[in-house]
Amino acid sequence: MKKYINCIVFLIVITACKAQTPVYDITEYRRDKPQGAYYKDIYGVLDGYDGTYLYTNGNTSLKFILKKKVKSFGYYYEDLVVGEFQYIKNGVERGNTLANMAINYTDEGVNHIITGHRVITGTELGCPDCSPTEKRLRLSFVDNKSPNIAGIDIRKTTVNGMAAIKVKIWWDGFITRKEGDPAPPPASISTGEYLMIKQ
């Protein structure tokens, strides 16, 4: 009987230790937070972005598939939005990673092309027509074909009663390459603004 009591006490202690992982809201600043902390979407600001979105203009189209991931593991645990894309320009496919959405990566934030969780509020960072309390997302796009890293701002909207997102894409930086390396191929995606309808 004493062994059973010791076992139960041991399990309670282990469970209590695991419950000590500090939880922070995803909007909190991350400096000086302990490794293994959990940045949780406490207020659900990442909700409502899941789905397939499509922009078309003649024979050019851009498709995003976005999904909220809960407690994705990296240096921290974090809730985030991940995604993949397909871009067709003038009838020629320039990039397509949509099949990667079916893969369950251990570290979602590193392995998906589109990833992030930064919440922008109101007119902050270039949205003069946003309401003061409106929330939108700033994500990253790491080009799998070139050394380009793009920023993506996503704002929820509606078009003719249908859910949609306004997407702004700009080049944010470059992955370094060594001198003498061959020139990288052109980027997989074009910068600009896209109105994408939820499919």
GROMACS .gro file of C-alpha atoms in nm, residues 6-188:
model
  183
    6ASN     CA    1   0.431   0.698  -0.302
    7CYS     CA    2   0.338   0.650  -0.668
    8ILE     CA    3   0.034   0.876  -0.637
    9VAL     CA    4   0.237   1.147  -0.457
   10PHE     CA    5   0.506   1.124  -0.727
   11LEU     CA    6   0.247   1.168  -1.006
   12ILE     CA    7   0.092   1.467  -0.831
   13VAL     CA    8   0.434   1.632  -0.791
   14ILE     CA    9   0.522   1.577  -1.157
   15THR     CA   10   0.186   1.714  -1.271
   16ALA     CA   11   0.228   2.019  -1.047
   17CYS     CA   12   0.578   2.081  -1.186
   18LYS     CA   13   0.452   2.072  -1.544
   19ALA     CA   14   0.175   2.317  -1.455
   20GLN     CA   15   0.440   2.572  -1.356
   21THR     CA   16   0.520   2.660  -1.719
   22PRO     CA   17   0.462   3.037  -1.729
   23VAL     CA   18   0.187   3.149  -1.966
   24TYR     CA   19   0.197   3.491  -2.135
   25ASP     CA   20  -0.034   3.658  -2.383
   26ILE     CA   21   0.103   3.650  -2.740
   27THR     CA   22   0.110   4.030  -2.749
   28GLU     CA   23   0.360   4.051  -2.459
   29TYR     CA   24   0.722   4.144  -2.520
   30ARG     CA   25   0.943   3.832  -2.520
   31ARG     CA   26   1.272   3.959  -2.386
   32ASP     CA   27   1.397   3.800  -2.063
   33LYS     CA   28   1.123   3.536  -2.059
   34PRO     CA   29   1.228   3.181  -1.966
   35GLN     CA   30   1.284   2.913  -2.226
   36GLY     CA   31   0.979   2.689  -2.245
   37ALA     CA   32   0.734   2.970  -2.162
   38TYR     CA   33   0.399   2.951  -2.342
   39TYR     CA   34   0.277   3.248  -2.546
   40LYS     CA   35  -0.094   3.177  -2.564
   41ASP     CA   36  -0.361   3.344  -2.775
   42ILE     CA   37  -0.554   3.425  -2.457
   43TYR     CA   38  -0.799   3.665  -2.623
   44GLY     CA   39  -0.849   3.472  -2.950
   45VAL     CA   40  -0.697   3.737  -3.178
   46LEU     CA   41  -0.556   3.466  -3.407
   47ASP     CA   42  -0.902   3.314  -3.457
   48GLY     CA   43  -1.088   3.359  -3.784
   49TYR     CA   44  -0.790   3.345  -4.021
   50ASP     CA   45  -0.808   2.968  -4.090
   51GLY     CA   46  -0.900   2.880  -4.446
   52THR     CA   47  -0.811   2.904  -4.812
   53TYR     CA   48  -0.794   3.250  -4.968
   54LEU     CA   49  -0.767   3.333  -5.338
   55TYR     CA   50  -0.672   3.644  -5.535
   56THR     CA   51  -0.724   3.639  -5.913
   57ASN     CA   52  -0.656   3.894  -6.184
   58GLY     CA   53  -0.672   3.751  -6.535
   59ASN     CA   54  -0.423   3.463  -6.553
   60THR     CA   55  -0.244   3.570  -6.234
   61SER     CA   56  -0.352   3.422  -5.900
   62LEU     CA   57  -0.229   3.398  -5.544
   63LYS     CA   58  -0.363   3.135  -5.306
   64PHE     CA   59  -0.293   3.113  -4.932
   65ILE     CA   60  -0.394   2.834  -4.696
   66LEU     CA   61  -0.374   2.958  -4.336
   67LYS     CA   62  -0.419   2.765  -4.012
   68LYS     CA   63  -0.393   2.851  -3.645
   69LYS     CA   64  -0.155   2.622  -3.455
   70VAL     CA   65  -0.188   2.593  -3.077
   71LYS     CA   66   0.116   2.548  -2.855
   72SER     CA   67   0.367   2.502  -3.134
   73PHE     CA   68   0.711   2.423  -2.994
   74GLY     CA   69   1.033   2.615  -3.057
   75TYR     CA   70   1.245   2.804  -2.802
   76TYR     CA   71   0.905   2.896  -2.656
   77TYR     CA   72   0.567   2.731  -2.689
   78GLU     CA   73   0.344   2.962  -2.886
   79ASP     CA   74   0.014   2.991  -3.065
   80LEU     CA   75   0.065   3.113  -3.420
   81VAL     CA   76  -0.074   3.124  -3.770
   82VAL     CA   77   0.106   2.918  -4.034
   83GLY     CA   78   0.046   2.887  -4.404
   84GLU     CA   79   0.157   2.786  -4.749
   85PHE     CA   80   0.100   2.942  -5.090
   86GLN     CA   81   0.058   2.899  -5.464
   87TYR     CA   82   0.147   3.186  -5.698
   88ILE     CA   83   0.073   3.185  -6.070
   89LYS     CA   84   0.191   3.488  -6.269
   90ASN     CA   85   0.081   3.532  -6.631
   91GLY     CA   86  -0.020   3.166  -6.645
   92VAL     CA   87   0.316   3.036  -6.515
   93GLU     CA   88   0.336   2.878  -6.168
   94ARG     CA   89   0.619   3.053  -5.979
   95GLY     CA   90   0.576   2.874  -5.649
   96ASN     CA   91   0.356   2.612  -5.485
   97THR     CA   92   0.400   2.479  -5.131
   98LEU     CA   93   0.032   2.399  -5.057
   99ALA     CA   94   0.107   2.027  -5.000
  100ASN     CA   95   0.315   2.120  -4.694
  101MET     CA   96  -0.004   2.205  -4.502
  102ALA     CA   97  -0.064   1.830  -4.464
  103ILE     CA   98   0.266   1.784  -4.276
  104ASN     CA   99   0.264   1.803  -3.895
  105TYR     CA  100   0.600   1.962  -3.820
  106THR     CA  101   0.752   1.958  -3.473
  107ASP     CA  102   0.847   2.325  -3.500
  108GLU     CA  103   0.571   2.488  -3.705
  109GLY     CA  104   0.725   2.835  -3.682
  110VAL     CA  105   1.039   2.728  -3.868
  111ASN     CA  106   0.907   2.483  -4.124
  112HIS     CA  107   0.615   2.662  -4.289
  113ILE     CA  108   0.666   2.928  -4.557
  114ILE     CA  109   0.416   3.167  -4.392
  115THR     CA  110   0.432   3.197  -4.016
  116GLY     CA  111   0.385   3.438  -3.729
  117HIS     CA  112   0.169   3.578  -3.454
  118ARG     CA  113   0.244   3.948  -3.429
  119VAL     CA  114  -0.076   4.138  -3.358
  120ILE     CA  115  -0.099   4.496  -3.480
  121THR     CA  116  -0.365   4.723  -3.333
  122GLY     CA  117  -0.533   5.025  -3.491
  123THR     CA  118  -0.340   5.254  -3.725
  124GLU     CA  119  -0.004   5.122  -3.604
  125LEU     CA  120   0.244   5.035  -3.882
  126GLY     CA  121   0.067   5.172  -4.184
  127CYS     CA  122  -0.311   5.133  -4.170
  128PRO     CA  123  -0.454   5.487  -4.163
  129ASP     CA  124  -0.810   5.366  -4.230
  130CYS     CA  125  -0.810   5.103  -3.952
  131SER     CA  126  -1.029   5.165  -3.648
  132PRO     CA  127  -0.841   5.232  -3.321
  133THR     CA  128  -0.921   4.885  -3.181
  134GLU     CA  129  -0.898   4.682  -3.503
  135LYS     CA  130  -0.657   4.389  -3.488
  136ARG     CA  131  -0.458   4.254  -3.781
  137LEU     CA  132  -0.161   4.021  -3.825
  138ARG     CA  133   0.198   4.066  -3.935
  139LEU     CA  134   0.347   3.739  -4.059
  140SER     CA  135   0.670   3.635  -4.233
  141PHE     CA  136   0.714   3.475  -4.574
  142VAL     CA  137   1.045   3.291  -4.614
  143ASP     CA  138   1.093   3.226  -4.983
  144ASN     CA  139   1.198   2.866  -5.045
  145LYS     CA  140   1.355   2.949  -5.383
  146SER     CA  141   1.553   3.265  -5.313
  147PRO     CA  142   1.721   3.446  -5.024
  148ASN     CA  143   1.425   3.680  -4.981
  149ILE     CA  144   1.226   3.723  -4.662
  150ALA     CA  145   0.896   3.908  -4.698
  151GLY     CA  146   0.665   4.066  -4.447
  152ILE     CA  147   0.292   4.008  -4.482
  153ASP     CA  148   0.024   4.223  -4.319
  154ILE     CA  149  -0.320   4.060  -4.312
  155ARG     CA  150  -0.641   4.246  -4.240
  156LYS     CA  151  -0.984   4.081  -4.219
  157THR     CA  152  -1.258   4.229  -4.435
  158THR     CA  153  -1.569   4.131  -4.633
  159VAL     CA  154  -1.640   4.156  -5.007
  160ASN     CA  155  -2.002   4.129  -5.120
  161GLY     CA  156  -2.088   3.957  -4.792
  162MET     CA  157  -1.804   3.706  -4.827
  163ALA     CA  158  -1.513   3.674  -4.582
  164ALA     CA  159  -1.188   3.805  -4.726
  165ILE     CA  160  -0.846   3.935  -4.627
  166LYS     CA  161  -0.646   4.234  -4.747
  167VAL     CA  162  -0.284   4.126  -4.783
  168LYS     CA  163   0.015   4.356  -4.818
  169ILE     CA  164   0.348   4.190  -4.908
  170TRP     CA  165   0.687   4.365  -4.903
  171TRP     CA  166   1.048   4.246  -4.901
  172ASP     CA  167   1.173   4.265  -4.547
  173GLY     CA  168   1.529   4.130  -4.574
  174PHE     CA  169   1.759   3.874  -4.723
  175ILE     CA  170   1.913   3.549  -4.605
  176THR     CA  171   2.288   3.590  -4.638
  177ARG     CA  172   2.480   3.393  -4.896
  178LYS     CA  173   2.853   3.343  -4.942
  179GLU     CA  174   3.055   3.528  -5.200
  180GLY     CA  175   3.090   3.315  -5.511
  181ASP     CA  176   2.757   3.138  -5.461
  182PRO     CA  177   2.547   3.129  -5.778
  183ALA     CA  178   2.292   3.406  -5.816
  184PRO     CA  179   1.959   3.307  -5.661
  185PRO     CA  180   1.655   3.253  -5.880
  186PRO     CA  181   1.389   3.526  -5.882
  187ALA     CA  182   1.152   3.542  -5.588
  188SER     CA  183   0.851   3.310  -5.584
   0.00000   0.00000   0.00000
